PDB file of C-alpha atoms in Angstrom:
ATOM      1  CA  MET I   1       0.000   0.000   0.000  1.00  0.00           C
ATOM      2  CA  PRO I   2       1.632   3.340  -1.002  1.00  0.00           C
ATOM      3  CA  LEU I   3       2.404   5.813   1.751  1.00  0.00           C
ATOM      4  CA  PHE I   4       0.225   8.925   1.876  1.00  0.00           C
ATOM      5  CA  ARG I   5       2.274  12.047   1.157  1.00  0.00           C
ATOM      6  CA  ARG I   6       0.911  15.482   1.923  1.00  0.00           C
ATOM      7  CA  SER I   7       1.438  18.245  -0.592  1.00  0.00           C
ATOM      8  CA  ALA I   8       3.429  21.311   0.408  1.00  0.00           C
ATOM      9  CA  ALA I   9       0.178  23.283   0.690  1.00  0.00           C
ATOM     10  CA  GLU I  10      -1.366  20.622   2.947  1.00  0.00           C
ATOM     11  CA  ASN I  11       1.738  20.593   5.133  1.00  0.00           C
ATOM     12  CA  ARG I  12       1.674  24.369   5.486  1.00  0.00           C
ATOM     13  CA  ALA I  13      -2.047  24.363   6.326  1.00  0.00           C
ATOM     14  CA  ARG I  14      -1.479  21.668   8.951  1.00  0.00           C
ATOM     15  CA  GLN I  15       1.376  23.668  10.499  1.00  0.00           C
ATOM     16  CA  ALA I  16      -0.734  26.834  10.511  1.00  0.00           C
ATOM     17  CA  ARG I  17      -3.518  25.147  12.467  1.00  0.00           C
ATOM     18  CA  LEU I  18      -1.074  24.471  15.302  1.00  0.00           C
ATOM     19  CA  LEU I  19      -0.345  28.179  15.739  1.00  0.00           C
ATOM     20  CA  THR I  20      -2.226  31.116  17.160  1.00  0.00           C
ATOM     21  CA  ASP I  21      -2.653  34.151  14.919  1.00  0.00           C
ATOM     22  CA  GLY I  22       0.630  35.851  14.139  1.00  0.00           C
ATOM     23  CA  VAL I  23       3.316  36.420  11.533  1.00  0.00           C
ATOM     24  CA  MET I  24       4.161  32.737  11.079  1.00  0.00           C
ATOM     25  CA  ARG I  25       0.545  31.633  10.795  1.00  0.00           C
ATOM     26  CA  ARG I  26      -0.177  34.322   8.193  1.00  0.00           C
ATOM     27  CA  PHE I  27       2.955  33.263   6.300  1.00  0.00           C
ATOM     28  CA  LEU I  28       1.801  29.642   6.241  1.00  0.00           C
ATOM     29  CA  GLU I  29      -1.793  30.470   5.309  1.00  0.00           C
ATOM     30  CA  ALA I  30      -0.921  32.796   2.422  1.00  0.00           C
ATOM     31  CA  PRO I  31      -1.476  31.048  -0.947  1.00  0.00           C
ATOM     32  CA  LEU I  32       1.627  30.491  -3.029  1.00  0.00           C
ATOM     33  CA  PRO I  33       1.875  30.818  -6.831  1.00  0.00           C
ATOM     34  CA  ASP I  34       0.692  27.809  -8.805  1.00  0.00           C
ATOM     35  CA  PRO I  35       3.515  25.829 -10.488  1.00  0.00           C
ATOM     36  CA  SER I  36       2.079  26.907 -13.867  1.00  0.00           C
ATOM     37  CA  THR I  37       2.606  30.610 -13.071  1.00  0.00           C
ATOM     38  CA  PRO I  38       4.940  32.174 -15.672  1.00  0.00           C
ATOM     39  CA  ALA I  39       8.030  34.122 -14.626  1.00  0.00           C
ATOM     40  CA  SER I  40       6.441  37.336 -15.887  1.00  0.00           C
ATOM     41  CA  ARG I  41       3.817  37.040 -13.127  1.00  0.00           C
ATOM     42  CA  LEU I  42       5.843  35.499 -10.311  1.00  0.00           C
ATOM     43  CA  PRO I  43       6.223  37.213  -6.942  1.00  0.00           C
ATOM     44  CA  LEU I  44       9.628  36.200  -5.592  1.00  0.00           C
ATOM     45  CA  LEU I  45      11.905  37.301  -2.781  1.00  0.00           C
ATOM     46  CA  ALA I  46      15.632  37.094  -3.442  1.00  0.00           C
ATOM     47  CA  VAL I  47      17.231  36.218  -0.109  1.00  0.00           C
ATOM     48  CA  ASP I  48      20.775  35.903   1.186  1.00  0.00           C
ATOM     49  CA  VAL I  49      22.070  35.098   4.657  1.00  0.00           C
ATOM     50  CA  GLU I  50      25.458  35.696   6.226  1.00  0.00           C
ATOM     51  CA  THR I  51      26.524  33.131   8.807  1.00  0.00           C
ATOM     52  CA  THR I  52      29.536  32.020  10.828  1.00  0.00           C
ATOM     53  CA  GLY I  53      29.709  28.763   8.838  1.00  0.00           C
ATOM     54  CA  LEU I  54      27.778  26.345   6.656  1.00  0.00           C
ATOM     55  CA  ASP I  55      26.067  24.141   9.269  1.00  0.00           C
ATOM     56  CA  PRO I  56      22.757  25.538  10.606  1.00  0.00           C
ATOM     57  CA  GLU I  57      22.904  23.217  13.624  1.00  0.00           C
ATOM     58  CA  ARG I  58      26.340  24.422  14.700  1.00  0.00           C
ATOM     59  CA  ASP I  59      26.888  27.873  13.195  1.00  0.00           C
ATOM     60  CA  ARG I  60      25.151  31.208  13.767  1.00  0.00           C
ATOM     61  CA  LEU I  61      22.963  33.392  11.599  1.00  0.00           C
ATOM     62  CA  LEU I  62      24.500  36.879  11.397  1.00  0.00           C
ATOM     63  CA  SER I  63      22.274  38.762   8.946  1.00  0.00           C
ATOM     64  CA  ILE I  64      19.456  38.408   6.412  1.00  0.00           C
ATOM     65  CA  GLY I  65      19.046  40.482   3.260  1.00  0.00           C
ATOM     66  CA  TRP I  66      16.217  40.419   0.764  1.00  0.00           C
ATOM     67  CA  VAL I  67      15.011  42.076  -2.426  1.00  0.00           C
ATOM     68  CA  PRO I  68      11.585  41.470  -4.035  1.00  0.00           C
ATOM     69  CA  VAL I  69      11.260  40.450  -7.674  1.00  0.00           C
ATOM     70  CA  ASP I  70       7.836  41.223  -9.129  1.00  0.00           C
ATOM     71  CA  ALA I  71       6.925  40.418 -12.727  1.00  0.00           C
ATOM     72  CA  LEU I  72      10.608  40.469 -13.789  1.00  0.00           C
ATOM     73  CA  ALA I  73      11.257  43.809 -12.092  1.00  0.00           C
ATOM     74  CA  ILE I  74      13.187  44.580  -8.905  1.00  0.00           C
ATOM     75  CA  PRO I  75      11.351  47.152  -6.748  1.00  0.00           C
ATOM     76  CA  LEU I  76      14.137  48.273  -4.434  1.00  0.00           C
ATOM     77  CA  ALA I  77      11.665  50.003  -2.122  1.00  0.00           C
ATOM     78  CA  GLY I  78      10.833  46.538  -0.794  1.00  0.00           C
ATOM     79  CA  ALA I  79      14.429  45.612   0.008  1.00  0.00           C
ATOM     80  CA  GLY I  80      15.424  44.859   3.579  1.00  0.00           C
ATOM     81  CA  HIS I  81      18.481  43.995   5.652  1.00  0.00           C
ATOM     82  CA  VAL I  82      18.612  42.965   9.290  1.00  0.00           C
ATOM     83  CA  ILE I  83      21.574  42.117  11.504  1.00  0.00           C
ATOM     84  CA  VAL I  84      20.839  39.468  14.107  1.00  0.00           C
ATOM     85  CA  ASP I  85      21.786  40.133  17.727  1.00  0.00           C
ATOM     86  CA  SER I  86      24.189  37.360  18.605  1.00  0.00           C
ATOM     87  CA  ASP I  87      26.627  36.301  21.288  1.00  0.00           C
ATOM     88  CA  ALA I  88      28.777  34.786  18.545  1.00  0.00           C
ATOM     89  CA  GLN I  89      32.106  36.541  18.233  1.00  0.00           C
ATOM     90  CA  VAL I  90      32.825  37.019  14.544  1.00  0.00           C
ATOM     91  CA  GLY I  91      36.402  38.168  15.119  1.00  0.00           C
ATOM     92  CA  GLN I  92      38.437  37.830  11.934  1.00  0.00           C
ATOM     93  CA  SER I  93      35.347  36.982   9.877  1.00  0.00           C
ATOM     94  CA  ALA I  94      34.331  40.636  10.210  1.00  0.00           C
ATOM     95  CA  THR I  95      36.684  41.295   7.310  1.00  0.00           C
ATOM     96  CA  LEU I  96      34.616  38.850   5.262  1.00  0.00           C
ATOM     97  CA  HIS I  97      31.082  39.758   6.344  1.00  0.00           C
ATOM     98  CA  ARG I  98      31.747  43.395   7.265  1.00  0.00           C
ATOM     99  CA  ILE I  99      29.743  42.828  10.443  1.00  0.00           C
ATOM    100  CA  THR I 100      31.527  43.754  13.645  1.00  0.00           C
ATOM    101  CA  ASP I 101      30.919  42.372  17.127  1.00  0.00           C
ATOM    102  CA  ASP I 102      29.492  45.763  18.134  1.00  0.00           C
ATOM    103  CA  GLN I 103      26.992  45.656  15.270  1.00  0.00           C
ATOM    104  CA  LEU I 104      25.931  42.140  16.274  1.00  0.00           C
ATOM    105  CA  SER I 105      25.441  43.174  19.887  1.00  0.00           C
ATOM    106  CA  GLN I 106      23.177  46.018  18.746  1.00  0.00           C
ATOM    107  CA  GLY I 107      21.305  43.967  16.148  1.00  0.00           C
ATOM    108  CA  SER I 108      17.709  42.762  16.181  1.00  0.00           C
ATOM    109  CA  GLU I 109      16.573  39.901  18.377  1.00  0.00           C
ATOM    110  CA  LEU I 110      16.191  36.669  16.435  1.00  0.00           C
ATOM    111  CA  VAL I 111      12.393  36.810  16.641  1.00  0.00           C
ATOM    112  CA  GLU I 112      12.362  40.327  15.167  1.00  0.00           C
ATOM    113  CA  ALA I 113      14.724  39.337  12.347  1.00  0.00           C
ATOM    114  CA  VAL I 114      12.761  36.188  11.518  1.00  0.00           C
ATOM    115  CA  ASP I 115       9.422  37.994  11.560  1.00  0.00           C
ATOM    116  CA  ALA I 116      10.717  40.796   9.318  1.00  0.00           C
ATOM    117  CA  PHE I 117      11.825  38.152   6.811  1.00  0.00           C
ATOM    118  CA  LEU I 118       8.526  36.263   7.063  1.00  0.00           C
ATOM    119  CA  VAL I 119       6.485  39.405   6.424  1.00  0.00           C
ATOM    120  CA  ALA I 120       8.585  40.166   3.340  1.00  0.00           C
ATOM    121  CA  CYS I 121       8.333  36.555   2.075  1.00  0.00           C
ATOM    122  CA  THR I 122       4.611  36.010   2.669  1.00  0.00           C
ATOM    123  CA  GLY I 123       2.935  34.871  -0.542  1.00  0.00           C
ATOM    124  CA  ARG I 124       6.277  34.797  -2.379  1.00  0.00           C
ATOM    125  CA  VAL I 125       8.651  32.181  -3.750  1.00  0.00           C
ATOM    126  CA  LEU I 126      12.065  32.251  -2.084  1.00  0.00           C
ATOM    127  CA  LEU I 127      14.823  32.960  -4.599  1.00  0.00           C
ATOM    128  CA  ALA I 128      18.433  32.218  -3.654  1.00  0.00           C
ATOM    129  CA  HIS I 129      21.762  31.079  -5.042  1.00  0.00           C
ATOM    130  CA  HIS I 130      22.561  27.637  -3.575  1.00  0.00           C
ATOM    131  CA  ALA I 131      19.294  27.903  -1.675  1.00  0.00           C
ATOM    132  CA  VAL I 132      19.994  25.004   0.690  1.00  0.00           C
ATOM    133  CA  LEU I 133      22.003  27.420   2.841  1.00  0.00           C
ATOM    134  CA  GLU I 134      19.179  29.954   3.105  1.00  0.00           C
ATOM    135  CA  THR I 135      16.434  27.393   3.681  1.00  0.00           C
ATOM    136  CA  GLY I 136      18.577  25.564   6.241  1.00  0.00           C
ATOM    137  CA  PHE I 137      19.401  28.579   8.396  1.00  0.00           C
ATOM    138  CA  LEU I 138      16.039  30.317   7.995  1.00  0.00           C
ATOM    139  CA  GLY I 139      14.074  27.124   8.540  1.00  0.00           C
ATOM    140  CA  LEU I 140      15.929  26.440  11.784  1.00  0.00           C
ATOM    141  CA  ALA I 141      15.516  30.061  12.898  1.00  0.00           C
ATOM    142  CA  CYS I 142      11.757  29.800  12.288  1.00  0.00           C
ATOM    143  CA  GLU I 143      11.654  26.612  14.341  1.00  0.00           C
ATOM    144  CA  GLN I 144      13.602  28.216  17.186  1.00  0.00           C
ATOM    145  CA  VAL I 145      11.295  31.240  17.273  1.00  0.00           C
ATOM    146  CA  HIS I 146       7.889  29.779  16.371  1.00  0.00           C
ATOM    147  CA  GLY I 147       8.293  26.024  16.827  1.00  0.00           C
ATOM    148  CA  VAL I 148       7.637  25.400  13.122  1.00  0.00           C
ATOM    149  CA  ARG I 149      10.076  24.712  10.284  1.00  0.00           C
ATOM    150  CA  PRO I 150       8.157  25.732   7.126  1.00  0.00           C
ATOM    151  CA  ARG I 151       8.596  24.274   3.679  1.00  0.00           C
ATOM    152  CA  PHE I 152       9.536  27.107   1.362  1.00  0.00           C
ATOM    153  CA  SER I 153       8.643  27.328  -2.302  1.00  0.00           C
ATOM    154  CA  VAL I 154      12.091  27.830  -3.850  1.00  0.00           C
ATOM    155  CA  VAL I 155      13.837  28.806  -7.064  1.00  0.00           C
ATOM    156  CA  ASP I 156      17.607  28.252  -6.909  1.00  0.00           C
ATOM    157  CA  THR I 157      19.588  30.360  -9.401  1.00  0.00           C
ATOM    158  CA  MET I 158      22.549  27.996  -9.090  1.00  0.00           C
ATOM    159  CA  GLN I 159      20.406  25.065 -10.219  1.00  0.00           C
ATOM    160  CA  VAL I 160      18.925  27.135 -13.054  1.00  0.00           C
ATOM    161  CA  GLN I 161      22.432  28.060 -14.177  1.00  0.00           C
ATOM    162  CA  TYR I 162      23.537  24.425 -14.059  1.00  0.00           C
ATOM    163  CA  ARG I 163      20.689  23.412 -16.346  1.00  0.00           C
ATOM    164  CA  LEU I 164      21.464  26.250 -18.743  1.00  0.00           C
ATOM    165  CA  LEU I 165      25.154  25.304 -18.945  1.00  0.00           C
ATOM    166  CA  THR I 166      24.621  21.559 -19.319  1.00  0.00           C
ATOM    167  CA  GLN I 167      21.598  21.525 -21.614  1.00  0.00           C
ATOM    168  CA  GLY I 168      22.466  19.145 -24.452  1.00  0.00           C
ATOM    169  CA  PHE I 169      26.007  18.539 -23.122  1.00  0.00           C
ATOM    170  CA  ASP I 170      27.605  15.809 -21.046  1.00  0.00           C
ATOM    171  CA  ASP I 171      30.466  17.944 -19.711  1.00  0.00           C
ATOM    172  CA  GLU I 172      30.245  19.534 -16.273  1.00  0.00           C
ATOM    173  CA  PRO I 173      30.393  23.358 -16.110  1.00  0.00           C
ATOM    174  CA  PRO I 174      33.876  24.887 -15.716  1.00  0.00           C
ATOM    175  CA  ARG I 175      35.211  25.376 -12.206  1.00  0.00           C
ATOM    176  CA  GLY I 176      33.639  28.439 -10.608  1.00  0.00           C
ATOM    177  CA  ALA I 177      30.994  28.851 -13.310  1.00  0.00           C
ATOM    178  CA  LEU I 178      28.175  28.047 -10.879  1.00  0.00           C
ATOM    179  CA  ARG I 179      29.281  30.400  -8.124  1.00  0.00           C
ATOM    180  CA  LEU I 180      27.218  33.581  -7.881  1.00  0.00           C
ATOM    181  CA  TRP I 181      29.906  35.891  -9.218  1.00  0.00           C
ATOM    182  CA  GLY I 182      31.100  33.413 -11.860  1.00  0.00           C
ATOM    183  CA  ALA I 183      27.529  33.019 -13.117  1.00  0.00           C
ATOM    184  CA  ARG I 184      27.036  36.811 -13.216  1.00  0.00           C
ATOM    185  CA  ASP I 185      30.233  37.181 -15.259  1.00  0.00           C
ATOM    186  CA  GLN I 186      28.716  35.011 -17.981  1.00  0.00           C
ATOM    187  CA  TYR I 187      25.959  37.578 -18.492  1.00  0.00           C
ATOM    188  CA  GLY I 188      28.183  40.637 -18.230  1.00  0.00           C
ATOM    189  CA  LEU I 189      26.638  41.671 -14.915  1.00  0.00           C
ATOM    190  CA  PRO I 190      28.745  43.981 -12.734  1.00  0.00           C
ATOM    191  CA  ARG I 191      30.738  42.814  -9.735  1.00  0.00           C
ATOM    192  CA  TYR I 192      29.686  44.089  -6.320  1.00  0.00           C
ATOM    193  CA  ALA I 193      31.484  43.822  -3.007  1.00  0.00           C
ATOM    194  CA  ALA I 194      30.557  40.315  -1.880  1.00  0.00           C
ATOM    195  CA  HIS I 195      29.497  38.964   1.526  1.00  0.00           C
ATOM    196  CA  ASN I 196      26.887  41.534   2.377  1.00  0.00           C
ATOM    197  CA  ALA I 197      23.461  39.913   2.603  1.00  0.00           C
ATOM    198  CA  LEU I 198      21.564  42.746   0.943  1.00  0.00           C
ATOM    199  CA  THR I 199      24.076  43.183  -1.885  1.00  0.00           C
ATOM    200  CA  ASP I 200      24.195  39.437  -2.505  1.00  0.00           C
ATOM    201  CA  ALA I 201      20.393  39.246  -2.555  1.00  0.00           C
ATOM    202  CA  LEU I 202      20.333  41.983  -5.204  1.00  0.00           C
ATOM    203  CA  ALA I 203      23.051  40.152  -7.152  1.00  0.00           C
ATOM    204  CA  CYS I 204      20.930  36.981  -7.054  1.00  0.00           C
ATOM    205  CA  ALA I 205      17.832  38.859  -8.254  1.00  0.00           C
ATOM    206  CA  GLU I 206      19.729  40.347 -11.200  1.00  0.00           C
ATOM    207  CA  LEU I 207      21.185  36.951 -12.093  1.00  0.00           C
ATOM    208  CA  PHE I 208      17.678  35.453 -12.077  1.00  0.00           C
ATOM    209  CA  LEU I 209      16.461  38.034 -14.608  1.00  0.00           C
ATOM    210  CA  ALA I 210      19.440  37.268 -16.850  1.00  0.00           C
ATOM    211  CA  GLU I 211      18.766  33.516 -16.597  1.00  0.00           C
ATOM    212  CA  VAL I 212      15.101  33.947 -17.505  1.00  0.00           C
ATOM    213  CA  GLY I 213      16.209  35.898 -20.578  1.00  0.00           C
ATOM    214  CA  ALA I 214      18.648  33.128 -21.502  1.00  0.00           C
ATOM    215  CA  MET I 215      15.940  30.468 -21.168  1.00  0.00           C
ATOM    216  CA  GLY I 216      13.764  32.290 -23.693  1.00  0.00           C
ATOM    217  CA  GLY I 217       9.993  32.573 -23.649  1.00  0.00           C
ATOM    218  CA  ASP I 218       8.274  32.847 -20.284  1.00  0.00           C
ATOM    219  CA  PRO I 219       9.290  29.826 -18.164  1.00  0.00           C
ATOM    220  CA  THR I 220       6.896  28.657 -15.476  1.00  0.00           C
ATOM    221  CA  LEU I 221       7.616  28.235 -11.803  1.00  0.00           C
ATOM    222  CA  LYS I 222       7.670  24.480 -12.340  1.00  0.00           C
ATOM    223  CA  GLN I 223      10.337  24.847 -15.049  1.00  0.00           C
ATOM    224  CA  LEU I 224      12.376  27.229 -12.926  1.00  0.00           C
ATOM    225  CA  SER I 225      12.288  25.060  -9.810  1.00  0.00           C
ATOM    226  CA  ALA I 226      12.660  21.682 -11.529  1.00  0.00           C
TER     227      ALA I 226
END
């Protein structure tokens, strides 16, 4: 007898019923775009996180940056960036993330940072480059704050780029071609100072628009997230 598997929408509805009214419940109850929605009508949120490492269970979330993408446009008025108050000492990594210990100590509480992200992402598809990092850290942060780890609807620009580079070919992409800045180079997009969550979110949003153009036509959410 096959196992019953809930859809993502059913899972989100079930999680919402366990919560009282609030930011997380409204996030879970908001309808998401149908997989047949074309890119020209998709509401997305390009997201980047800065962390002390790559393991959500062991490392700390330092900041979250986001930029909306609406109908293949980037309305910068909806951009946001929040530094997370943390007892983690970034030390030498401040030269990488440009976040000092003083900034961390004066940052937002985790619940405030998570809720600001959830409000921005409500009803939107999460867009990220190598999205497993964002979904891992943000999912755990949601669980720590609200007791729920949501399933995000996701488009990963790294996966889109991989499909574009390998379509019809057996060879793997060249070294570095799938990294955010290597992928942007292929479309002639400018280089920004890396390792700032807001700047990297904008860089991801711009890369997404270039990828959609390279795919041709008006790809659907299902095609983009395949």
